[in-house]
Amino acid sequence: MKKYLEAFRLAWPLALGMANNAVMQFVDRVFLAKESTASLEAVLPAAIVASVFVCFFQSAVAYSGTFVAQFHGAGDSVGERRSFFGGLWLTLASAVCLWCLIPVGGWVFNLAGHAPEIVVREKSYYDVVMAGGFALCGQMAASGYFTGRGQTRLVFAVNLAGNALNVLLDWVLIFGCGPVPACGIAGAAWATVLAQLFQMAVLCLLAARSCRAEARRDARAWRSASDEDARSLFFKMIRYGVPAGVYAALNLLSFAIFVLITGKVGDLAFAVSNAAFTVNYLLIAPIEGFAVAGGILVGQNMGADDPREAGRAGNRIVALSLLYVVVASAFVLAFNRPILDLFLSDASDAAAFHELGFSLFALMVAWQCFDTVDVVLSGTLKGAGDTHFVMVWMLVCAFGAWLPLVFAVYAWRPTMPALWGTMVAYVVLMFAGTVWRWLWGPWRKIRLIA
């Protein structure tokens, strides 16, 4: 029980931080639903397409936190600091790449065949989020420095302040306030970027101050570490971080293709689907926090050369995450009607909106436990350095199995419940392979650091 409490103390700030992000996104979607149904329809495709690019660089940069965790487990403070600075260099490279990818979004939205009014809104949201996407990368580099060392409460406090700022800016920029004009969906994008810039600035300043203080204490160790060591670490971060980024990008890319297909089913069905996916993110976001915590604990134990305890730590995080998701899923299913009412902008569509919404909520609950185990164990495998497996398995499942099934179902029975049903099969398949890899895979033999 003591070990479970220790795992919970590490995980709860990360889980609440991710839940806080989901609540912020939830409020963002509710505001946009009140602004117009067109904005609600446009925001999810725009956010997903932007996230496909941003999350690749974000996840690659965030992997510096795994190196921090392993160096922390090994008692190497110089390695911790160099991992953080390596993450900052990756952030700089990410900014340039993201700016070059901005024109791609317009081509994607035109290809999707959505209504012209929707396409205009999608482009306005996407352009702003991509221009400021480097802020999320920088935030990941700095937060990884603290979470890898087990200082998760500090990251949660900054995250909470940043998301509170985001909600305030949402209200001001979406609807307008005083001299600030109403910017609609573009205002929601600006609110997100400004809040991320705030979090990046605060966390980077705190991390730099911590690095400077520790460098004074062990200046001799810092000088004895050669530039060659730093270069070797940087390229190793790329070697293991890029597959983690590809995994995240493939996950979102497959989901983006799915969302673009569902956009052709009908306006009402698409709006209900977007609302349900927003609620789904509210459910699964804390699980992403548990996954980060699992990666930290596994990384620290692998850095300490204790793979057996790493396995036990990962199992404890899985148990804690399952306890949460069962309770949360039951709550969502029980209160589905008032939750759906938050997204309802036209009372004349209420009956159809609620009927379809309940069907999608039931399918969503059906895959939650499988998805929870898969997400957490993928995080623990990445913490151990097994990033190539999670990348390849995502590619096989999403593009080799799920998307062909989605296209087949769309051609045969183009209804939203039928399309959502394919996700249940997909998540179960992902779950099976990830569990097998965790129980019998070679991750225990991987060593990221000497």
mmCIF file with all atom_site columns, C-alpha atoms in Angstrom, residues 181-326:
data_model
loop_
_atom_site.group_PDB
_atom_site.id
_atom_site.type_symbol
_atom_site.label_atom_id
_atom_site.label_alt_id
_atom_site.label_comp_id
_atom_site.label_asym_id
_atom_site.label_entity_id
_atom_site.label_seq_id
_atom_site.pdbx_PDB_ins_code
_atom_site.Cartn_x
_atom_site.Cartn_y
_atom_site.Cartn_z
_atom_site.occupancy
_atom_site.B_iso_or_equiv
_atom_site.pdbx_formal_charge
_atom_site.auth_seq_id
_atom_site.auth_comp_id
_atom_site.auth_asym_id
_atom_site.auth_atom_id
_atom_site.pdbx_PDB_model_num
ATOM 1   C CA . PRO A 1 181 ? -13.457 42.928 -30.750 1.00 0.00 ? 181 PRO A CA 1
ATOM 2   C CA . ALA A 1 182 ? -15.158 39.533 -30.968 1.00 0.00 ? 182 ALA A CA 1
ATOM 3   C CA . CYS A 1 183 ? -12.742 37.223 -32.818 1.00 0.00 ? 183 CYS A CA 1
ATOM 4   C CA . GLY A 1 184 ? -14.790 34.013 -32.741 1.00 0.00 ? 184 GLY A CA 1
ATOM 5   C CA . ILE A 1 185 ? -12.844 30.828 -33.381 1.00 0.00 ? 185 ILE A CA 1
ATOM 6   C CA . ALA A 1 186 ? -9.606  32.750 -34.055 1.00 0.00 ? 186 ALA A CA 1
ATOM 7   C CA . GLY A 1 187 ? -9.940  34.272 -30.574 1.00 0.00 ? 187 GLY A CA 1
ATOM 8   C CA . ALA A 1 188 ? -10.040 30.770 -29.071 1.00 0.00 ? 188 ALA A CA 1
ATOM 9   C CA . ALA A 1 189 ? -6.795  29.940 -30.882 1.00 0.00 ? 189 ALA A CA 1
ATOM 10  C CA . TRP A 1 190 ? -5.098  33.129 -29.666 1.00 0.00 ? 190 TRP A CA 1
ATOM 11  C CA . ALA A 1 191 ? -6.206  32.402 -26.096 1.00 0.00 ? 191 ALA A CA 1
ATOM 12  C CA . THR A 1 192 ? -4.591  28.956 -26.288 1.00 0.00 ? 192 THR A CA 1
ATOM 13  C CA . VAL A 1 193 ? -1.305  30.260 -27.693 1.00 0.00 ? 193 VAL A CA 1
ATOM 14  C CA . LEU A 1 194 ? -0.999  33.129 -25.203 1.00 0.00 ? 194 LEU A CA 1
ATOM 15  C CA . ALA A 1 195 ? -1.658  30.783 -22.272 1.00 0.00 ? 195 ALA A CA 1
ATOM 16  C CA . GLN A 1 196 ? 0.990   28.347 -23.565 1.00 0.00 ? 196 GLN A CA 1
ATOM 17  C CA . LEU A 1 197 ? 3.511   31.172 -23.940 1.00 0.00 ? 197 LEU A CA 1
ATOM 18  C CA . PHE A 1 198 ? 2.854   32.149 -20.328 1.00 0.00 ? 198 PHE A CA 1
ATOM 19  C CA . GLN A 1 199 ? 3.435   28.589 -19.089 1.00 0.00 ? 199 GLN A CA 1
ATOM 20  C CA . MET A 1 200 ? 6.580   28.159 -21.180 1.00 0.00 ? 200 MET A CA 1
ATOM 21  C CA . ALA A 1 201 ? 8.073   31.410 -19.891 1.00 0.00 ? 201 ALA A CA 1
ATOM 22  C CA . VAL A 1 202 ? 7.397   30.627 -16.221 1.00 0.00 ? 202 VAL A CA 1
ATOM 23  C CA . LEU A 1 203 ? 8.617   27.017 -16.359 1.00 0.00 ? 203 LEU A CA 1
ATOM 24  C CA . CYS A 1 204 ? 11.732  27.863 -18.378 1.00 0.00 ? 204 CYS A CA 1
ATOM 25  C CA . LEU A 1 205 ? 12.692  30.626 -15.942 1.00 0.00 ? 205 LEU A CA 1
ATOM 26  C CA . LEU A 1 206 ? 12.214  28.307 -12.966 1.00 0.00 ? 206 LEU A CA 1
ATOM 27  C CA . ALA A 1 207 ? 14.162  25.494 -14.649 1.00 0.00 ? 207 ALA A CA 1
ATOM 28  C CA . ALA A 1 208 ? 17.015  27.825 -15.624 1.00 0.00 ? 208 ALA A CA 1
ATOM 29  C CA . ARG A 1 209 ? 17.235  29.128 -12.056 1.00 0.00 ? 209 ARG A CA 1
ATOM 30  C CA . SER A 1 210 ? 17.322  25.569 -10.694 1.00 0.00 ? 210 SER A CA 1
ATOM 31  C CA . CYS A 1 211 ? 20.026  24.562 -13.201 1.00 0.00 ? 211 CYS A CA 1
ATOM 32  C CA . ARG A 1 212 ? 22.151  27.590 -12.318 1.00 0.00 ? 212 ARG A CA 1
ATOM 33  C CA . ALA A 1 213 ? 21.903  26.876 -8.587  1.00 0.00 ? 213 ALA A CA 1
ATOM 34  C CA . GLU A 1 214 ? 22.835  23.215 -9.005  1.00 0.00 ? 214 GLU A CA 1
ATOM 35  C CA . ALA A 1 215 ? 25.650  24.010 -11.432 1.00 0.00 ? 215 ALA A CA 1
ATOM 36  C CA . ARG A 1 216 ? 27.305  26.115 -8.731  1.00 0.00 ? 216 ARG A CA 1
ATOM 37  C CA . ARG A 1 217 ? 27.152  23.182 -6.323  1.00 0.00 ? 217 ARG A CA 1
ATOM 38  C CA . ASP A 1 218 ? 28.817  20.685 -8.652  1.00 0.00 ? 218 ASP A CA 1
ATOM 39  C CA . ALA A 1 219 ? 30.826  22.914 -10.982 1.00 0.00 ? 219 ALA A CA 1
ATOM 40  C CA . ARG A 1 220 ? 33.637  20.360 -11.131 1.00 0.00 ? 220 ARG A CA 1
ATOM 41  C CA . ALA A 1 221 ? 31.313  17.628 -12.412 1.00 0.00 ? 221 ALA A CA 1
ATOM 42  C CA . TRP A 1 222 ? 29.911  20.026 -15.028 1.00 0.00 ? 222 TRP A CA 1
ATOM 43  C CA . ARG A 1 223 ? 33.390  20.915 -16.303 1.00 0.00 ? 223 ARG A CA 1
ATOM 44  C CA . SER A 1 224 ? 34.467  17.262 -16.399 1.00 0.00 ? 224 SER A CA 1
ATOM 45  C CA . ALA A 1 225 ? 31.543  16.374 -18.710 1.00 0.00 ? 225 ALA A CA 1
ATOM 46  C CA . SER A 1 226 ? 32.810  16.912 -22.238 1.00 0.00 ? 226 SER A CA 1
ATOM 47  C CA . ASP A 1 227 ? 31.094  18.551 -25.178 1.00 0.00 ? 227 ASP A CA 1
ATOM 48  C CA . GLU A 1 228 ? 31.224  15.160 -26.851 1.00 0.00 ? 228 GLU A CA 1
ATOM 49  C CA . ASP A 1 229 ? 29.066  13.773 -24.023 1.00 0.00 ? 229 ASP A CA 1
ATOM 50  C CA . ALA A 1 230 ? 26.532  16.548 -24.635 1.00 0.00 ? 230 ALA A CA 1
ATOM 51  C CA . ARG A 1 231 ? 26.426  15.888 -28.388 1.00 0.00 ? 231 ARG A CA 1
ATOM 52  C CA . SER A 1 232 ? 26.037  12.149 -27.821 1.00 0.00 ? 232 SER A CA 1
ATOM 53  C CA . LEU A 1 233 ? 23.149  12.781 -25.436 1.00 0.00 ? 233 LEU A CA 1
ATOM 54  C CA . PHE A 1 234 ? 21.463  15.173 -27.861 1.00 0.00 ? 234 PHE A CA 1
ATOM 55  C CA . PHE A 1 235 ? 21.537  12.676 -30.731 1.00 0.00 ? 235 PHE A CA 1
ATOM 56  C CA . LYS A 1 236 ? 20.358  9.911  -28.418 1.00 0.00 ? 236 LYS A CA 1
ATOM 57  C CA . MET A 1 237 ? 17.405  12.116 -27.452 1.00 0.00 ? 237 MET A CA 1
ATOM 58  C CA . ILE A 1 238 ? 16.582  12.436 -31.141 1.00 0.00 ? 238 ILE A CA 1
ATOM 59  C CA . ARG A 1 239 ? 17.020  8.701  -31.716 1.00 0.00 ? 239 ARG A CA 1
ATOM 60  C CA . TYR A 1 240 ? 14.516  7.760  -29.018 1.00 0.00 ? 240 TYR A CA 1
ATOM 61  C CA . GLY A 1 241 ? 12.403  10.909 -29.016 1.00 0.00 ? 241 GLY A CA 1
ATOM 62  C CA . VAL A 1 242 ? 11.538  10.920 -32.733 1.00 0.00 ? 242 VAL A CA 1
ATOM 63  C CA . PRO A 1 243 ? 9.744   7.522  -32.577 1.00 0.00 ? 243 PRO A CA 1
ATOM 64  C CA . ALA A 1 244 ? 7.790   8.846  -29.581 1.00 0.00 ? 244 ALA A CA 1
ATOM 65  C CA . GLY A 1 245 ? 6.853   11.870 -31.679 1.00 0.00 ? 245 GLY A CA 1
ATOM 66  C CA . VAL A 1 246 ? 5.915   9.705  -34.660 1.00 0.00 ? 246 VAL A CA 1
ATOM 67  C CA . TYR A 1 247 ? 3.726   7.576  -32.360 1.00 0.00 ? 247 TYR A CA 1
ATOM 68  C CA . ALA A 1 248 ? 1.853   10.660 -31.161 1.00 0.00 ? 248 ALA A CA 1
ATOM 69  C CA . ALA A 1 249 ? 1.556   12.068 -34.689 1.00 0.00 ? 249 ALA A CA 1
ATOM 70  C CA . LEU A 1 250 ? 0.299   8.774  -36.148 1.00 0.00 ? 250 LEU A CA 1
ATOM 71  C CA . ASN A 1 251 ? -2.241  8.500  -33.359 1.00 0.00 ? 251 ASN A CA 1
ATOM 72  C CA . LEU A 1 252 ? -3.613  11.947 -34.083 1.00 0.00 ? 252 LEU A CA 1
ATOM 73  C CA . LEU A 1 253 ? -3.286  11.610 -37.867 1.00 0.00 ? 253 LEU A CA 1
ATOM 74  C CA . SER A 1 254 ? -5.410  8.477  -37.890 1.00 0.00 ? 254 SER A CA 1
ATOM 75  C CA . PHE A 1 255 ? -7.912  10.212 -35.622 1.00 0.00 ? 255 PHE A CA 1
ATOM 76  C CA . ALA A 1 256 ? -7.883  13.302 -37.865 1.00 0.00 ? 256 ALA A CA 1
ATOM 77  C CA . ILE A 1 257 ? -8.706  11.150 -40.912 1.00 0.00 ? 257 ILE A CA 1
ATOM 78  C CA . PHE A 1 258 ? -11.530 9.583  -38.920 1.00 0.00 ? 258 PHE A CA 1
ATOM 79  C CA . VAL A 1 259 ? -12.904 13.005 -37.942 1.00 0.00 ? 259 VAL A CA 1
ATOM 80  C CA . LEU A 1 260 ? -12.693 14.272 -41.512 1.00 0.00 ? 260 LEU A CA 1
ATOM 81  C CA . ILE A 1 261 ? -14.701 11.226 -42.662 1.00 0.00 ? 261 ILE A CA 1
ATOM 82  C CA . THR A 1 262 ? -17.332 11.720 -39.950 1.00 0.00 ? 262 THR A CA 1
ATOM 83  C CA . GLY A 1 263 ? -17.692 15.323 -41.139 1.00 0.00 ? 263 GLY A CA 1
ATOM 84  C CA . LYS A 1 264 ? -19.394 13.972 -44.268 1.00 0.00 ? 264 LYS A CA 1
ATOM 85  C CA . VAL A 1 265 ? -22.155 12.136 -42.387 1.00 0.00 ? 265 VAL A CA 1
ATOM 86  C CA . GLY A 1 266 ? -24.230 15.277 -41.685 1.00 0.00 ? 266 GLY A CA 1
ATOM 87  C CA . ASP A 1 267 ? -24.043 18.577 -39.818 1.00 0.00 ? 267 ASP A CA 1
ATOM 88  C CA . LEU A 1 268 ? -26.021 17.506 -36.749 1.00 0.00 ? 268 LEU A CA 1
ATOM 89  C CA . ALA A 1 269 ? -24.277 14.146 -36.464 1.00 0.00 ? 269 ALA A CA 1
ATOM 90  C CA . PHE A 1 270 ? -20.893 15.848 -36.858 1.00 0.00 ? 270 PHE A CA 1
ATOM 91  C CA . ALA A 1 271 ? -21.694 18.381 -34.130 1.00 0.00 ? 271 ALA A CA 1
ATOM 92  C CA . VAL A 1 272 ? -22.797 15.578 -31.764 1.00 0.00 ? 272 VAL A CA 1
ATOM 93  C CA . SER A 1 273 ? -19.660 13.578 -32.576 1.00 0.00 ? 273 SER A CA 1
ATOM 94  C CA . ASN A 1 274 ? -17.435 16.581 -31.868 1.00 0.00 ? 274 ASN A CA 1
ATOM 95  C CA . ALA A 1 275 ? -19.221 17.172 -28.558 1.00 0.00 ? 275 ALA A CA 1
ATOM 96  C CA . ALA A 1 276 ? -18.819 13.498 -27.587 1.00 0.00 ? 276 ALA A CA 1
ATOM 97  C CA . PHE A 1 277 ? -15.130 13.517 -28.475 1.00 0.00 ? 277 PHE A CA 1
ATOM 98  C CA . THR A 1 278 ? -14.685 16.604 -26.301 1.00 0.00 ? 278 THR A CA 1
ATOM 99  C CA . VAL A 1 279 ? -16.197 14.672 -23.391 1.00 0.00 ? 279 VAL A CA 1
ATOM 100 C CA . ASN A 1 280 ? -14.039 11.659 -24.271 1.00 0.00 ? 280 ASN A CA 1
ATOM 101 C CA . TYR A 1 281 ? -10.950 13.834 -23.987 1.00 0.00 ? 281 TYR A CA 1
ATOM 102 C CA . LEU A 1 282 ? -12.185 15.011 -20.608 1.00 0.00 ? 282 LEU A CA 1
ATOM 103 C CA . LEU A 1 283 ? -12.259 11.350 -19.560 1.00 0.00 ? 283 LEU A CA 1
ATOM 104 C CA . ILE A 1 284 ? -8.968  10.232 -21.060 1.00 0.00 ? 284 ILE A CA 1
ATOM 105 C CA . ALA A 1 285 ? -6.863  13.326 -20.298 1.00 0.00 ? 285 ALA A CA 1
ATOM 106 C CA . PRO A 1 286 ? -6.117  12.334 -16.675 1.00 0.00 ? 286 PRO A CA 1
ATOM 107 C CA . ILE A 1 287 ? -5.056  8.921  -18.009 1.00 0.00 ? 287 ILE A CA 1
ATOM 108 C CA . GLU A 1 288 ? -2.398  10.695 -20.054 1.00 0.00 ? 288 GLU A CA 1
ATOM 109 C CA . GLY A 1 289 ? -1.175  12.133 -16.757 1.00 0.00 ? 289 GLY A CA 1
ATOM 110 C CA . PHE A 1 290 ? -1.029  8.631  -15.287 1.00 0.00 ? 290 PHE A CA 1
ATOM 111 C CA . ALA A 1 291 ? 0.906   7.541  -18.391 1.00 0.00 ? 291 ALA A CA 1
ATOM 112 C CA . VAL A 1 292 ? 3.463   10.304 -17.844 1.00 0.00 ? 292 VAL A CA 1
ATOM 113 C CA . ALA A 1 293 ? 3.757   9.274  -14.197 1.00 0.00 ? 293 ALA A CA 1
ATOM 114 C CA . GLY A 1 294 ? 4.269   5.658  -15.249 1.00 0.00 ? 294 GLY A CA 1
ATOM 115 C CA . GLY A 1 295 ? 7.009   6.729  -17.651 1.00 0.00 ? 295 GLY A CA 1
ATOM 116 C CA . ILE A 1 296 ? 8.713   8.735  -14.902 1.00 0.00 ? 296 ILE A CA 1
ATOM 117 C CA . LEU A 1 297 ? 8.661   5.882  -12.378 1.00 0.00 ? 297 LEU A CA 1
ATOM 118 C CA . VAL A 1 298 ? 9.828   3.331  -14.931 1.00 0.00 ? 298 VAL A CA 1
ATOM 119 C CA . GLY A 1 299 ? 12.529  5.726  -16.162 1.00 0.00 ? 299 GLY A CA 1
ATOM 120 C CA . GLN A 1 300 ? 13.818  6.431  -12.674 1.00 0.00 ? 300 GLN A CA 1
ATOM 121 C CA . ASN A 1 301 ? 13.984  2.738  -11.814 1.00 0.00 ? 301 ASN A CA 1
ATOM 122 C CA . MET A 1 302 ? 15.643  1.869  -15.116 1.00 0.00 ? 302 MET A CA 1
ATOM 123 C CA . GLY A 1 303 ? 18.184  4.635  -14.478 1.00 0.00 ? 303 GLY A CA 1
ATOM 124 C CA . ALA A 1 304 ? 18.819  3.007  -11.107 1.00 0.00 ? 304 ALA A CA 1
ATOM 125 C CA . ASP A 1 305 ? 19.262  -0.335 -12.952 1.00 0.00 ? 305 ASP A CA 1
ATOM 126 C CA . ASP A 1 306 ? 16.230  -1.952 -11.295 1.00 0.00 ? 306 ASP A CA 1
ATOM 127 C CA . PRO A 1 307 ? 13.949  -3.256 -14.094 1.00 0.00 ? 307 PRO A CA 1
ATOM 128 C CA . ARG A 1 308 ? 11.992  -5.485 -11.701 1.00 0.00 ? 308 ARG A CA 1
ATOM 129 C CA . GLU A 1 309 ? 10.833  -2.508 -9.634  1.00 0.00 ? 309 GLU A CA 1
ATOM 130 C CA . ALA A 1 310 ? 10.191  -0.616 -12.866 1.00 0.00 ? 310 ALA A CA 1
ATOM 131 C CA . GLY A 1 311 ? 7.692   -3.317 -13.859 1.00 0.00 ? 311 GLY A CA 1
ATOM 132 C CA . ARG A 1 312 ? 5.978   -3.206 -10.491 1.00 0.00 ? 312 ARG A CA 1
ATOM 133 C CA . ALA A 1 313 ? 5.756   0.591  -10.617 1.00 0.00 ? 313 ALA A CA 1
ATOM 134 C CA . GLY A 1 314 ? 4.108   0.436  -14.044 1.00 0.00 ? 314 GLY A CA 1
ATOM 135 C CA . ASN A 1 315 ? 1.547   -2.096 -12.814 1.00 0.00 ? 315 ASN A CA 1
ATOM 136 C CA . ARG A 1 316 ? 0.658   0.110  -9.856  1.00 0.00 ? 316 ARG A CA 1
ATOM 137 C CA . ILE A 1 317 ? -0.004  3.066  -12.160 1.00 0.00 ? 317 ILE A CA 1
ATOM 138 C CA . VAL A 1 318 ? -2.251  0.888  -14.347 1.00 0.00 ? 318 VAL A CA 1
ATOM 139 C CA . ALA A 1 319 ? -4.320  -0.111 -11.304 1.00 0.00 ? 319 ALA A CA 1
ATOM 140 C CA . LEU A 1 320 ? -4.739  3.500  -10.172 1.00 0.00 ? 320 LEU A CA 1
ATOM 141 C CA . SER A 1 321 ? -5.765  4.668  -13.638 1.00 0.00 ? 321 SER A CA 1
ATOM 142 C CA . LEU A 1 322 ? -8.364  1.896  -14.011 1.00 0.00 ? 322 LEU A CA 1
ATOM 143 C CA . LEU A 1 323 ? -9.937  2.870  -10.696 1.00 0.00 ? 323 LEU A CA 1
ATOM 144 C CA . TYR A 1 324 ? -10.351 6.420  -11.945 1.00 0.00 ? 324 TYR A CA 1
ATOM 145 C CA . VAL A 1 325 ? -11.725 5.608  -15.389 1.00 0.00 ? 325 VAL A CA 1
ATOM 146 C CA . VAL A 1 326 ? -14.418 3.217  -14.137 1.00 0.00 ? 326 VAL A CA 1
#
